[in-house]
Coordinates of C-alpha atoms in Angstrom, one line a residue:
M1 CA -2.2 -37.0 11.5
S2 CA -5.1 -35.5 13.3
E3 CA -7.5 -33.6 11.5
I4 CA -8.7 -30.4 13.4
V5 CA -10.5 -27.5 11.9
I6 CA -10.8 -24.1 13.8
I7 CA -13.8 -21.8 13.8
A8 CA -14.2 -18.2 15.0
E9 CA -16.5 -15.3 14.9
S10 CA -16.1 -12.5 12.4
G11 CA -15.6 -10.2 15.4
S12 CA -12.1 -11.6 15.9
D13 CA -11.1 -9.4 12.9
V14 CA -9.1 -12.0 11.2
P15 CA -9.2 -11.0 7.5
A16 CA -10.7 -13.4 5.0
A17 CA -7.4 -13.9 3.4
E18 CA -5.4 -14.9 6.5
A19 CA -8.4 -17.0 7.6
A20 CA -8.3 -19.0 4.1
E21 CA -4.3 -19.3 4.5
L22 CA -4.4 -20.8 8.1
G23 CA -7.7 -22.9 7.4
I24 CA -9.9 -20.8 9.9
E25 CA -13.5 -20.9 9.2
I26 CA -15.2 -17.8 10.1
V27 CA -19.0 -17.2 11.6
P28 CA -20.5 -14.2 10.8
M29 CA -21.7 -11.7 13.4
H30 CA -24.2 -9.1 12.2
V31 CA -24.7 -5.2 11.9
S32 CA -27.9 -3.1 11.2
I33 CA -27.8 0.1 9.5
G34 CA -31.1 1.7 10.0
Q35 CA -33.7 -1.0 8.8
K36 CA -30.8 -3.1 7.0
T37 CA -29.0 -5.8 8.6
I38 CA -25.8 -7.2 7.1
D39 CA -22.9 -9.8 7.9
D40 CA -19.9 -8.6 9.5
G41 CA -17.4 -8.0 6.6
E42 CA -20.0 -7.6 4.1
L43 CA -19.3 -3.9 3.4
P44 CA -15.8 -2.2 3.9
P45 CA -16.0 -0.3 7.4
A46 CA -15.5 3.2 5.7
E47 CA -18.7 2.7 3.5
M48 CA -20.8 1.4 6.5
L49 CA -19.7 4.4 8.6
E50 CA -20.7 6.7 5.4
E51 CA -24.1 5.1 5.1
C52 CA -24.7 5.6 8.8
R53 CA -23.6 9.4 8.4
Q54 CA -26.0 9.9 5.7
L55 CA -28.9 8.0 7.4
G56 CA -28.2 10.0 10.6
V57 CA -27.9 6.6 12.5
L58 CA -25.4 4.8 14.5
P59 CA -24.8 1.1 13.8
R60 CA -26.2 -1.8 15.9
T61 CA -24.5 -5.1 16.5
S62 CA -25.9 -8.6 17.0
G63 CA -24.0 -12.0 17.5
C64 CA -24.0 -15.1 15.6
T65 CA -27.3 -17.1 15.6
P66 CA -27.4 -21.0 16.1
G67 CA -28.3 -21.1 12.5
D68 CA -25.1 -19.2 11.6
F69 CA -23.1 -21.9 13.4
S70 CA -25.3 -24.8 12.1
V71 CA -24.5 -23.6 8.5
V72 CA -20.8 -23.6 9.3
L73 CA -20.7 -26.8 11.3
D74 CA -23.0 -28.7 8.6
R75 CA -20.5 -27.7 5.9
V76 CA -17.2 -28.3 7.7
H77 CA -18.5 -31.7 8.7
A78 CA -19.5 -32.5 5.1
E79 CA -16.2 -31.7 3.8
H80 CA -13.9 -32.9 6.5
P81 CA -16.2 -36.0 7.9
N82 CA -13.5 -37.2 10.2
A83 CA -12.3 -33.7 11.6
Q84 CA -12.7 -32.5 15.1
I85 CA -14.0 -28.8 15.2
L86 CA -12.4 -26.2 17.9
Y87 CA -14.5 -23.3 18.4
I88 CA -12.3 -20.4 19.8
A89 CA -14.9 -18.1 20.9
Y90 CA -15.5 -14.5 21.4
S91 CA -16.1 -13.2 24.9
A92 CA -19.3 -14.8 26.2
V93 CA -20.2 -12.2 28.3
T94 CA -20.5 -9.6 25.5
T95 CA -22.5 -11.3 23.1
C96 CA -24.9 -14.4 22.7
S97 CA -22.6 -16.1 20.1
Y98 CA -21.2 -18.7 22.5
E99 CA -24.7 -19.8 23.8
S100 CA -25.7 -19.8 19.9
A101 CA -22.6 -22.4 19.4
R102 CA -23.7 -24.5 22.3
T103 CA -27.3 -24.8 20.8
A104 CA -25.9 -25.6 17.4
A105 CA -23.4 -28.1 18.5
E106 CA -25.9 -30.3 20.4
G107 CA -25.6 -34.0 19.5
R108 CA -22.4 -33.3 17.7
D109 CA -19.3 -34.9 19.6
Y110 CA -16.9 -33.8 17.2
V111 CA -17.5 -29.9 18.4
H112 CA -15.1 -28.6 21.1
M113 CA -15.2 -24.9 22.3
F114 CA -13.8 -22.4 24.9
D115 CA -14.5 -18.9 25.8
T116 CA -11.3 -16.8 25.2
R117 CA -12.8 -13.9 27.2
H118 CA -11.4 -11.7 24.4
V119 CA -12.9 -9.8 21.6
T120 CA -11.4 -8.3 18.3
I121 CA -7.7 -8.9 17.9
G122 CA -7.3 -10.2 21.6
Q123 CA -9.6 -13.2 20.2
G124 CA -7.9 -12.9 16.7
F125 CA -4.6 -13.2 18.4
V126 CA -5.5 -16.4 20.2
V127 CA -7.3 -17.8 16.9
T128 CA -4.4 -17.3 14.6
Q129 CA -1.5 -18.5 16.9
T130 CA -3.4 -21.6 17.6
A131 CA -3.9 -22.1 13.9
R132 CA -0.3 -21.7 13.4
H133 CA 0.6 -23.9 16.4
L134 CA -1.5 -26.6 14.7
A135 CA 0.1 -26.1 11.3
E136 CA 3.6 -26.9 13.3
N137 CA 2.3 -29.7 15.3
P138 CA -0.3 -31.6 12.7
D139 CA -0.2 -34.9 15.0
I140 CA -1.5 -32.9 18.1
S141 CA -4.9 -34.0 19.5
V142 CA -7.9 -31.6 19.9
E143 CA -7.6 -31.8 23.4
E144 CA -4.0 -31.1 23.6
L145 CA -4.7 -28.1 21.2
M146 CA -7.5 -26.6 23.2
A147 CA -5.3 -26.9 26.4
W148 CA -2.4 -24.8 24.4
S149 CA -5.0 -22.4 23.1
E150 CA -6.8 -22.0 26.4
E151 CA -3.2 -21.3 28.3
L152 CA -2.4 -18.6 25.5
A153 CA -5.7 -17.0 26.0
S154 CA -4.9 -16.6 29.7
R155 CA -1.8 -14.5 29.0
V156 CA -3.2 -12.3 26.0
R157 CA -3.4 -8.7 26.7
M158 CA -5.6 -6.6 24.7
G159 CA -6.7 -2.9 24.9
F160 CA -8.0 0.0 22.7
V161 CA -8.7 3.5 22.5
P162 CA -12.0 4.5 20.9
G163 CA -11.8 7.0 18.3
D164 CA -15.2 8.2 18.8
L165 CA -16.9 7.9 22.3
G166 CA -20.4 8.2 20.9
Y167 CA -20.4 4.7 19.5
L168 CA -19.5 3.4 23.0
R169 CA -22.0 5.4 24.6
A170 CA -24.7 4.1 21.9
G171 CA -23.6 0.5 22.6
G172 CA -24.5 0.9 26.4
R173 CA -20.7 1.0 27.3
L174 CA -20.4 4.3 28.5
S175 CA -22.6 6.6 30.7
N176 CA -23.8 10.1 29.4
A177 CA -22.3 11.8 32.4
A178 CA -19.0 10.1 31.4
F179 CA -19.5 10.8 27.8
V180 CA -20.0 14.4 28.5
G181 CA -17.0 14.9 30.9
A182 CA -14.6 13.0 28.6
T183 CA -15.6 15.1 25.5
L184 CA -15.3 18.4 27.3
L185 CA -11.9 17.4 28.8
R186 CA -10.4 15.8 25.7
I187 CA -10.2 12.4 27.8
K188 CA -9.7 9.4 25.8
P189 CA -10.3 6.0 28.0
I190 CA -8.2 2.9 27.7
I191 CA -10.6 -0.1 27.5
E192 CA -9.4 -3.4 28.4
L193 CA -10.8 -6.8 28.6
I194 CA -11.1 -7.9 32.2
E195 CA -12.8 -11.1 33.1
G196 CA -14.2 -11.1 29.6
K197 CA -15.9 -7.7 30.1
L198 CA -14.9 -4.2 28.5
V199 CA -13.8 -1.9 31.4
A200 CA -12.4 1.6 31.0
T201 CA -9.2 1.4 33.2
K202 CA -7.3 4.6 32.7
K203 CA -8.1 8.0 31.2
L204 CA -5.6 9.5 28.9
R205 CA -5.5 13.3 28.0
G206 CA -4.4 14.9 24.5
N207 CA -4.4 13.9 20.8
M208 CA -4.9 10.4 19.5
E209 CA -1.1 9.9 18.9
K210 CA -0.5 10.6 22.3
A211 CA -3.3 8.2 23.5
A212 CA -2.1 5.4 21.3
I213 CA 1.4 5.5 22.7
G214 CA 0.0 5.8 26.1
L215 CA -2.1 2.9 25.7
M216 CA 1.0 0.9 24.3
D217 CA 2.9 1.8 27.5
H218 CA 0.1 0.9 29.9
M219 CA -0.2 -2.6 28.4
A220 CA 3.5 -3.3 28.5
L221 CA 4.0 -1.9 32.1
Q222 CA 1.6 -4.8 33.4
G223 CA 4.6 -7.1 33.5
D224 CA 7.0 -9.1 31.4
Y225 CA 5.6 -10.1 28.1
D226 CA 6.5 -12.2 24.9
T227 CA 8.3 -9.9 22.5
D228 CA 7.8 -12.4 19.5
V229 CA 5.0 -10.5 17.9
V230 CA 2.4 -7.7 18.5
Y231 CA -1.1 -7.4 16.7
L232 CA -2.0 -3.8 16.1
L233 CA -5.4 -2.8 15.1
H234 CA -6.9 0.5 13.5
S235 CA -10.3 1.3 12.5
A236 CA -11.4 3.3 9.4
G237 CA -10.1 6.8 9.6
L238 CA -7.0 6.4 11.9
P239 CA -4.4 8.7 10.2
D240 CA -1.4 6.9 8.6
S241 CA 1.0 9.2 10.8
I242 CA -0.6 7.5 14.0
Q243 CA -0.1 4.3 12.5
R244 CA 3.7 4.8 11.8
A245 CA 4.1 6.4 15.4
A246 CA 2.6 3.1 16.7
E247 CA 4.7 0.8 14.8
E248 CA 7.9 2.7 15.7
H249 CA 6.9 2.6 19.2
A250 CA 6.2 -1.2 19.2
R251 CA 9.8 -1.7 17.8
E252 CA 11.0 0.6 20.8
L253 CA 9.2 -1.8 23.1
G254 CA 11.0 -4.7 21.9
F255 CA 8.5 -6.4 19.5
K256 CA 10.2 -8.2 16.7
S257 CA 7.0 -8.8 14.5
I258 CA 4.2 -6.4 14.0
R259 CA 1.1 -7.4 12.4
W260 CA -1.7 -4.8 11.4
Y261 CA -5.3 -5.6 11.4
E262 CA -8.3 -3.4 10.3
S263 CA -11.6 -3.7 12.5
H264 CA -14.5 -5.2 10.7
N265 CA -18.2 -3.8 10.8
V266 CA -19.1 -5.2 14.3
I267 CA -15.8 -3.9 16.2
T268 CA -16.0 -0.6 14.3
S269 CA -19.6 0.0 15.4
H270 CA -18.4 -0.3 18.9
C271 CA -15.2 1.6 18.9
G272 CA -15.9 4.2 16.1
P273 CA -13.7 5.5 13.3
G274 CA -10.2 6.2 14.1
S275 CA -9.6 3.8 17.0
F276 CA -6.6 2.0 17.9
A277 CA -5.9 -1.2 19.7
L278 CA -3.0 -3.9 20.3
A279 CA -2.8 -7.3 21.5
F280 CA 0.2 -9.5 22.8
A281 CA 0.9 -12.2 25.0
G282 CA 2.1 -11.8 28.5
A283 CA 5.4 -14.0 29.3
K284 CA 4.7 -17.5 30.6

């Protein structure tokens, strides 16, 4: 039986309990609130947003440092000296984390890595499904597992509708002109991952429930897809009624299993409160 340990950033939005269950090691990304910097997941997202409101600031994010990766790699290697480590990375064009991992992995021939070109539950989908595949195939080699995971990543579709465009604008992902026009016209952009980059691909009008359903249809219409499972994500503040509507529509689209996630501090800092996202795999 091969011994493989999977690691990923906290920006994958994999909950701590699920990571522990699947044996996934999480490396923290970071959020600054005024003069204070915290590890991603250190505060409940709603509490982070309230602190920002009281201070009159928007949160700022930063990726994992080489030191963050070294701490995890050292610990995993000490606990599992014969294990191969597979790092399934957050989109490298959006953060420094991948380069930080490369630096920390120098001289460690037991570390393997690839860029998923996804963020939040797009990356989380790849990470958790890879961990499940490993559990079902304990004799798989790390090379075979990485190839399986890379193929899955190439098929994953992930998109989101931000709850507050001000957070995207503050993060440099939306121009002032686009922000003003979208706000005045009640436009909600669909943000997708294309070549690892966050790209606004379609403009939706109306309330957030209509936008959530519109996002789901837009992603489903891109071609045949695997109906086994869909991951749905909300950030703090998305009404339960919208979550129920999204779950019902997921069933109408044929998904057999629906898994809900909540964005951690980093992703909430980018998409704002009341956001909605989904991820699923296109057909082979």
